[in-house]
mmCIF file of C-alpha atoms in Angstrom:
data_model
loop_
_atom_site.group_PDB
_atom_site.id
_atom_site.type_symbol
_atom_site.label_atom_id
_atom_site.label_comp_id
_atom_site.label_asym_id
_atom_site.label_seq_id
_atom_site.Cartn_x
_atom_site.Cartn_y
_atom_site.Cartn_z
ATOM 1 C CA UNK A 170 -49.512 21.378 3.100
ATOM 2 C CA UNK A 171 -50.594 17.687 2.771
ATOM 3 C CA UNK A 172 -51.781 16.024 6.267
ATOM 4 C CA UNK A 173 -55.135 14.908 7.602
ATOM 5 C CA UNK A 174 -57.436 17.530 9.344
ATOM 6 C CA UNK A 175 -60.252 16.623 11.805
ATOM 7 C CA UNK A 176 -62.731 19.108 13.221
ATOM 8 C CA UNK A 177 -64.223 20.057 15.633
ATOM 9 C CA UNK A 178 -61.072 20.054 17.936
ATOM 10 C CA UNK A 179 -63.463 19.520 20.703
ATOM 11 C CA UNK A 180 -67.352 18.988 20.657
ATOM 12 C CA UNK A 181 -70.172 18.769 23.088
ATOM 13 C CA UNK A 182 -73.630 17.628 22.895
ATOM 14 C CA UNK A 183 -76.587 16.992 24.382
ATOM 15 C CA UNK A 184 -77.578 13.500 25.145
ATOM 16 C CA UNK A 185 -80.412 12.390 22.201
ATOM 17 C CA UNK A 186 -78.429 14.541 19.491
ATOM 18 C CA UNK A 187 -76.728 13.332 16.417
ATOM 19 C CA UNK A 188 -73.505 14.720 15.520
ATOM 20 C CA UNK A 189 -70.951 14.866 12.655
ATOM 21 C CA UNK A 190 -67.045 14.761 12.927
ATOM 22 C CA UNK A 191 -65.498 15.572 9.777
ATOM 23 C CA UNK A 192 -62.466 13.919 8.561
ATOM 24 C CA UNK A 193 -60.272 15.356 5.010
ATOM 25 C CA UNK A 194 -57.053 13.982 3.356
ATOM 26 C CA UNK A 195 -55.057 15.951 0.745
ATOM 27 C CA UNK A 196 -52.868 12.563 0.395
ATOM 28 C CA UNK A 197 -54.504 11.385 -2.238
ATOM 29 C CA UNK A 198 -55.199 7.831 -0.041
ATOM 30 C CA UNK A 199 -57.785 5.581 -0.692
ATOM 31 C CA UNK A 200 -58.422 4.160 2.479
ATOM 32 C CA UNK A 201 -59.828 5.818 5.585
ATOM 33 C CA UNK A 202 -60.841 4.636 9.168
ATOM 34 C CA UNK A 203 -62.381 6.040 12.092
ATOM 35 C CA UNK A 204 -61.529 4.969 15.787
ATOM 36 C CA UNK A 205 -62.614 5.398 19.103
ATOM 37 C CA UNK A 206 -60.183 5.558 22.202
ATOM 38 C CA UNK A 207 -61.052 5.717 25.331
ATOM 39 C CA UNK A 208 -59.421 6.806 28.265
ATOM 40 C CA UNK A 209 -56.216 4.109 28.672
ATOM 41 C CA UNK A 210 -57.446 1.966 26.286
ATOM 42 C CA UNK A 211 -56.178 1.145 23.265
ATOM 43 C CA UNK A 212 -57.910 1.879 19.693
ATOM 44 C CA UNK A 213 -60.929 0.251 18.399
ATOM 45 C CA UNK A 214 -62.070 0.455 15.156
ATOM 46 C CA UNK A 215 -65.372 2.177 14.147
ATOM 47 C CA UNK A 216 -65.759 1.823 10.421
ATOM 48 C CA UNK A 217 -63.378 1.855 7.225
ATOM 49 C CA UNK A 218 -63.680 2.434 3.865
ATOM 50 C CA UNK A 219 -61.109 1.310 1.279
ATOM 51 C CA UNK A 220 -62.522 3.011 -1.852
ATOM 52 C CA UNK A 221 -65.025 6.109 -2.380
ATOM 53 C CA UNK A 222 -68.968 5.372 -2.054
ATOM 54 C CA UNK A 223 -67.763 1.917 -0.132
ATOM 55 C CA UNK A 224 -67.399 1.335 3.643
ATOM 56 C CA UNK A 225 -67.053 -1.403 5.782
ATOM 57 C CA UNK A 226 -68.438 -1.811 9.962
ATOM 58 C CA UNK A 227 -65.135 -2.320 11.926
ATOM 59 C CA UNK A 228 -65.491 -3.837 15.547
ATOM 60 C CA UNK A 229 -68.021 -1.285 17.380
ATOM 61 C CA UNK A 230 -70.037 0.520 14.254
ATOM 62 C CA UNK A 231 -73.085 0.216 16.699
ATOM 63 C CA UNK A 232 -74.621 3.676 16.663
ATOM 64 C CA UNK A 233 -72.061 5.285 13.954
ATOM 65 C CA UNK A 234 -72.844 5.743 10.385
ATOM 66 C CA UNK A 235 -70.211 6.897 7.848
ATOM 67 C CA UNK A 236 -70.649 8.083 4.091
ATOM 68 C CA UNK A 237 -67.657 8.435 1.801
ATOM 69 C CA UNK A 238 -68.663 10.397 -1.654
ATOM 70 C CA UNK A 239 -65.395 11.693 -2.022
ATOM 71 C CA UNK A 240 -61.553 10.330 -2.045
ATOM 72 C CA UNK A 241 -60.430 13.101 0.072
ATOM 73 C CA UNK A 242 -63.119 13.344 3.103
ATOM 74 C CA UNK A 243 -64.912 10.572 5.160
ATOM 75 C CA UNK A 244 -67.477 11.653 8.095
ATOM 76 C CA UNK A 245 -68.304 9.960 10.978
ATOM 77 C CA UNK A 246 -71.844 10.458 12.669
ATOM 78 C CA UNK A 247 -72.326 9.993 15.553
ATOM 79 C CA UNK A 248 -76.055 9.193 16.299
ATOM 80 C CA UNK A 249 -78.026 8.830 19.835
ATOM 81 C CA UNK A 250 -78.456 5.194 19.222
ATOM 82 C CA UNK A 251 -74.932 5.185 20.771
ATOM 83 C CA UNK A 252 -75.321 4.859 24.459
ATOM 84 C CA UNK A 253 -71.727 6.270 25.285
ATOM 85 C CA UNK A 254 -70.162 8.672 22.691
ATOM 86 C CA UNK A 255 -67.724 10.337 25.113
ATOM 87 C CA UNK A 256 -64.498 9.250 23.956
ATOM 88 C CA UNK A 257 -61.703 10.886 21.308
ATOM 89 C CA UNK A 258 -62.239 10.190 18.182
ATOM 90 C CA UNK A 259 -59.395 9.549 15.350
ATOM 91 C CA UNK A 260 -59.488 9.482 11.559
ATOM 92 C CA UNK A 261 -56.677 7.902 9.855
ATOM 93 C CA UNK A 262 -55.963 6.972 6.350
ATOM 94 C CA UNK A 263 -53.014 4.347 4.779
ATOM 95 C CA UNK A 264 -50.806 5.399 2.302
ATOM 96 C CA UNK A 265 -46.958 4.502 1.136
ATOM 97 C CA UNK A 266 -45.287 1.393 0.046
ATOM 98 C CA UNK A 267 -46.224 -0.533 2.732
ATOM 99 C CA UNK A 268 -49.524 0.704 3.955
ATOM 100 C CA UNK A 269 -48.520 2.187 6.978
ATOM 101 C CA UNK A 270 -51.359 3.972 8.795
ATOM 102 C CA UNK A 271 -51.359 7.781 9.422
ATOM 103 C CA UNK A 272 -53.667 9.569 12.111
ATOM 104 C CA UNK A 273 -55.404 13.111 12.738
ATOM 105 C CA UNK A 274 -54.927 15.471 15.192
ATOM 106 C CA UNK A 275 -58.524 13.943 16.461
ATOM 107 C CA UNK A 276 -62.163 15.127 17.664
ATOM 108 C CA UNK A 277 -62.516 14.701 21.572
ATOM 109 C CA UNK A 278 -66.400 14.411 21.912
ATOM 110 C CA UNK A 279 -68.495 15.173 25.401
ATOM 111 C CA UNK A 280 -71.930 14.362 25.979
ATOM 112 C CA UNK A 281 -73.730 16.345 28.438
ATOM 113 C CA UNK B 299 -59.979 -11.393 16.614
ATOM 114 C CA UNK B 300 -56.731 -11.358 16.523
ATOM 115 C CA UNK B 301 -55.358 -10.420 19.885
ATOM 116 C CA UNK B 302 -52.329 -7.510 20.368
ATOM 117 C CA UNK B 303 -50.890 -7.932 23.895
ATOM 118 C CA UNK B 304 -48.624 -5.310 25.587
ATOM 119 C CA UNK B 305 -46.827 -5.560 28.852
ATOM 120 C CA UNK B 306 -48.874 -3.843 31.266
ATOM 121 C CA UNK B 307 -47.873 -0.261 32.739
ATOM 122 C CA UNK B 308 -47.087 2.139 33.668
ATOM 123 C CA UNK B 309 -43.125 1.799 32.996
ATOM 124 C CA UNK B 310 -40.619 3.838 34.782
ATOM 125 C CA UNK B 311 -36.935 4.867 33.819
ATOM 126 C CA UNK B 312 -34.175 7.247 34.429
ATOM 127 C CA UNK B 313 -32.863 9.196 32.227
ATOM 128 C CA UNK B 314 -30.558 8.431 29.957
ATOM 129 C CA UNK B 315 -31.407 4.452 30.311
ATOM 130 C CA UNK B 316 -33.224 2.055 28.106
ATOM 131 C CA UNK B 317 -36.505 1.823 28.023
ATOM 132 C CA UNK B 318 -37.794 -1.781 27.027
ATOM 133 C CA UNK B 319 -41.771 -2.601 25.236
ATOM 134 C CA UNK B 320 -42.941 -5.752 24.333
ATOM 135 C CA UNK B 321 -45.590 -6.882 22.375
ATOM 136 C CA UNK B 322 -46.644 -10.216 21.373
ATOM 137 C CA UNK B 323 -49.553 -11.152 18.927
ATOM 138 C CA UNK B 324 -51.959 -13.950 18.431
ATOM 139 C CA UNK B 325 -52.013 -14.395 14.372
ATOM 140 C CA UNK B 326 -49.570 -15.655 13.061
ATOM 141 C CA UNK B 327 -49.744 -14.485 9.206
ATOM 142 C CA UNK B 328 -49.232 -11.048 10.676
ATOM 143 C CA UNK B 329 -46.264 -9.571 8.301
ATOM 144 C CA UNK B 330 -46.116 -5.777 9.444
ATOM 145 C CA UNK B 331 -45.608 -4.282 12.672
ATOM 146 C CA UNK B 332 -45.574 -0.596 13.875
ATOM 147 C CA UNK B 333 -45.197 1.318 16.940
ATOM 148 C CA UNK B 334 -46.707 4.608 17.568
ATOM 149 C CA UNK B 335 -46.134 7.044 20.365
ATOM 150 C CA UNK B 336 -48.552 8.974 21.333
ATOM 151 C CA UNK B 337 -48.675 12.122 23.784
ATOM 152 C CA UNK B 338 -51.488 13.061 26.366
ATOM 153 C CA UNK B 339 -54.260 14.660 24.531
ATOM 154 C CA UNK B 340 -52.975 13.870 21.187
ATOM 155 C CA UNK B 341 -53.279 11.512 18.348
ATOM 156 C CA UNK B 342 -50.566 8.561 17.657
ATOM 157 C CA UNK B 343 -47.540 9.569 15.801
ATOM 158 C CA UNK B 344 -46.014 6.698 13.734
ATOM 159 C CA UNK B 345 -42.475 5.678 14.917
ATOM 160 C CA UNK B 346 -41.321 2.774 13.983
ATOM 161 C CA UNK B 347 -42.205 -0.353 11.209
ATOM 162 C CA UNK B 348 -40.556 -3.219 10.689
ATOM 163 C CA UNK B 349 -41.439 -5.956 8.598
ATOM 164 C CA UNK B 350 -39.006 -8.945 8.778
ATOM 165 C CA UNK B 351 -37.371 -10.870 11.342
ATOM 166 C CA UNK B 352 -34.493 -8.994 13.088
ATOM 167 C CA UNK B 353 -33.616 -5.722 14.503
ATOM 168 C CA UNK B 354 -34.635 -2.515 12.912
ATOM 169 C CA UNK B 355 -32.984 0.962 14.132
ATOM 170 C CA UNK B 356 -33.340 4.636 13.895
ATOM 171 C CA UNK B 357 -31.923 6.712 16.009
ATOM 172 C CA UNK B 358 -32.416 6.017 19.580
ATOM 173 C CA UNK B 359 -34.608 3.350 18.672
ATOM 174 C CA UNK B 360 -34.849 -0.015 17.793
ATOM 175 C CA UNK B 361 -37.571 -2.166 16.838
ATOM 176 C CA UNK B 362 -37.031 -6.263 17.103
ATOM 177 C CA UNK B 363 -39.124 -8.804 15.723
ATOM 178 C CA UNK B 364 -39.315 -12.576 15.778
ATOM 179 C CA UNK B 365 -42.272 -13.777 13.856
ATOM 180 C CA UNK B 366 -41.764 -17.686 15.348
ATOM 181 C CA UNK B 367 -42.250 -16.534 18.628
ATOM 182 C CA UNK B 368 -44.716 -13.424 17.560
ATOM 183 C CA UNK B 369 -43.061 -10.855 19.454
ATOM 184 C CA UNK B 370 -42.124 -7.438 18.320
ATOM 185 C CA UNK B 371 -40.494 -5.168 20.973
ATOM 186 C CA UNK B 372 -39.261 -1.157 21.067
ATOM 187 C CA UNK B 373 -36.076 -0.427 23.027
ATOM 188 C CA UNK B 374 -35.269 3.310 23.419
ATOM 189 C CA UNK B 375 -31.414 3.968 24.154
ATOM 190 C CA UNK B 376 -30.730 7.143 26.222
ATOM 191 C CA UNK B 377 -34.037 7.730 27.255
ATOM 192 C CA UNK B 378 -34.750 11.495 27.412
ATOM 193 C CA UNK B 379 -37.784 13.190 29.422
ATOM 194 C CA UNK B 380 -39.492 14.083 25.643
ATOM 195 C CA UNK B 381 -39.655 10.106 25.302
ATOM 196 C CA UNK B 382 -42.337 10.052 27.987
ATOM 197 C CA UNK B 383 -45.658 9.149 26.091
ATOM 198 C CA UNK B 384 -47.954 6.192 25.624
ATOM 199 C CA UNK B 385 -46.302 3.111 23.673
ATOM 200 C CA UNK B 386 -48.592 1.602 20.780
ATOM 201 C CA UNK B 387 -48.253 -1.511 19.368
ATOM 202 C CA UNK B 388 -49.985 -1.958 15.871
ATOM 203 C CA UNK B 389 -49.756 -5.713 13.341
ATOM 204 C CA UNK B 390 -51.235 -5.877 10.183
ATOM 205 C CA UNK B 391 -51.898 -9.443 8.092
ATOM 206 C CA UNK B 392 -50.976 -9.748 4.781
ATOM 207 C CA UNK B 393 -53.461 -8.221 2.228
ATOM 208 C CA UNK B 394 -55.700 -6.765 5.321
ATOM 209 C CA UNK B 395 -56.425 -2.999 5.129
ATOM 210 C CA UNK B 396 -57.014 -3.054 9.134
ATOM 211 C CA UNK B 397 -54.087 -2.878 12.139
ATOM 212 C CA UNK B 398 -55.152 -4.844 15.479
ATOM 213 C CA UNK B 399 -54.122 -1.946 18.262
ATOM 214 C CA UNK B 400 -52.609 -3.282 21.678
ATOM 215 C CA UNK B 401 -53.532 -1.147 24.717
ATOM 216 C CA UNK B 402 -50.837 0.933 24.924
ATOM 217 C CA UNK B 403 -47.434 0.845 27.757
ATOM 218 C CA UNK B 404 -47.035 4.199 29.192
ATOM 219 C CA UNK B 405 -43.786 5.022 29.681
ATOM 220 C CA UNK B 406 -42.424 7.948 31.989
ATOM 221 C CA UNK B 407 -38.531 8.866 31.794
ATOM 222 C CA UNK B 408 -37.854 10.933 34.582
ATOM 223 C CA UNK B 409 -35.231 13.452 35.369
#
C-alpha cells in the first residue's frame, strides 16, 4: 500500500526535551518537506530536502534539524531551542508529472 | 516572499448552492496552482490543479485561473454538508520544488 506514514499520531513532551517525528514514503519521491500549522493558520515550511543526504532550511528551521540518509524516510527533530513546538506537524513529499505535493496523516505535538 | 492571499472567513452556504474561493498571488512566474481541502484534525487532501489560463472541472468543482490578473479561484456546485472543510490555496514557480500556502477559507455548508 504506497502512501506517506507519520508517527507518533500524537506526542507530548516536556518543555527542555528534544523530540523526533518520523516521516516514510514508499513512493519512491525524491523530495520531502516538513511543515508546521498552527491553529487557523496556514502552512509554513520547516525544512526540505530534494535529494538523499541533502536538505535545505525553509522559512522557520529555527530550532528544527532534519537528516535524510535514505530516499524513503526524512525526520524532523524537534529540539528545545524552539521556544513554541506546539503545533501539527506535516510531512509531505512531490511526485507525478507535474510535481504536485502530497501530505501525511501528520504528528500533532504538545509541550507540557 | 511571495505572498498567497485568500479571502478571509469563515464562508457560509446552503446546501445545494455554490460555494465561491478566491485566491490571488503576488509572483507572477507562478505556473501551477492547487487547492487542497482539508478536514478538522487532519492533513490537506489535494483537490484540484490547474496549470493554464481558463477553467478546469471535476465533478462538482471547478478551478479558474487568470495568470494576468493572478487569481485562481474554486467554485463548488451543489454544495453538500461533506464539502464543509478548510479551503487551501497552494502556487508553485516554475522550476521551484516549494508551494507558497495561503491561510486557508473555511467553508461551512449547512443543512
Amino acid at each position: 500500500d504506497g502512501g506517506i506514514t507519520q508517527s507518533p499520531k500524537y506526542l507530548f513532551r516536556k518543555e527542555g526535551q528534544n523530540v523526533t517525528l518520523s516521516c516514510e514514503q514508499n513512493l519512491n519521491h525524491d523530495a520531502m518537506y516538513w511543515y508546521r500549522q498552527d491553529p487557523g493558520q496556514g502552512l509554513r515550511l520547516i525544512y526540505y530536502s530534494q535529494i538523499v543526504n541533502d536538505f535545505q532550511k525553509g522559512d522557520i528551521a529555527e530550532g528544527y534539524s532534519v537528516s535524510r540518509e535514505k530516499k524513503e524516510s526524512f525526520p524532523l527533530t524537534v529540539t528545545s531551542a524552539q521556544k513554541n513546538p506546539t503545533a501539527f506537524y506535516l510531512c509531505a513529499t512531490t511526485g507525478g508529472l507535474y510535481n504536485e505535493q502530497f501530505f501525511g496523516p501528520g504528528t500533532r505535538l504538545t509541550v507540557l | 516572499q511571495k505572498e498567497v492571499e485568500q479571502n478571509s472567513g469563515p464562508l457560509s452556504v446552503p446546501e445545494g448552492a455554490i460555494a465561491s474561493l478566491n485566491c490571488t498571488y503576488s509572483d507572477r512566474v507562478s505556473q501551477s496552482f492547487f487547492w487542497y481541502r482539508q478536514y478538522s484534525g487532519k492533513s490537506p487532501e489535494l483537490i484540484m490543479s490547474i496549470y493554464s489560463n481558463g477553467d478546469k472541472e471535476d465533478g462538482r468543482f471547478t478551478a479558474q485561473l487568470n495568470k494576468a490578473s493572478q487569481y485562481v479561484s474554486l467554485l463548488i456546485r451543489d454544495s453538500q454538508p461533506s464539502d464543509s472543510a478548510t479551503y487551501l490555496c497552494a502556487v508553485k514557480s516554475s522550476g521551484d520544488y516549494k508551494l507558497s500556502f495561503g491561510a486557508g477559507t473555511t467553508v461551512t455548508v449547512r443543512a
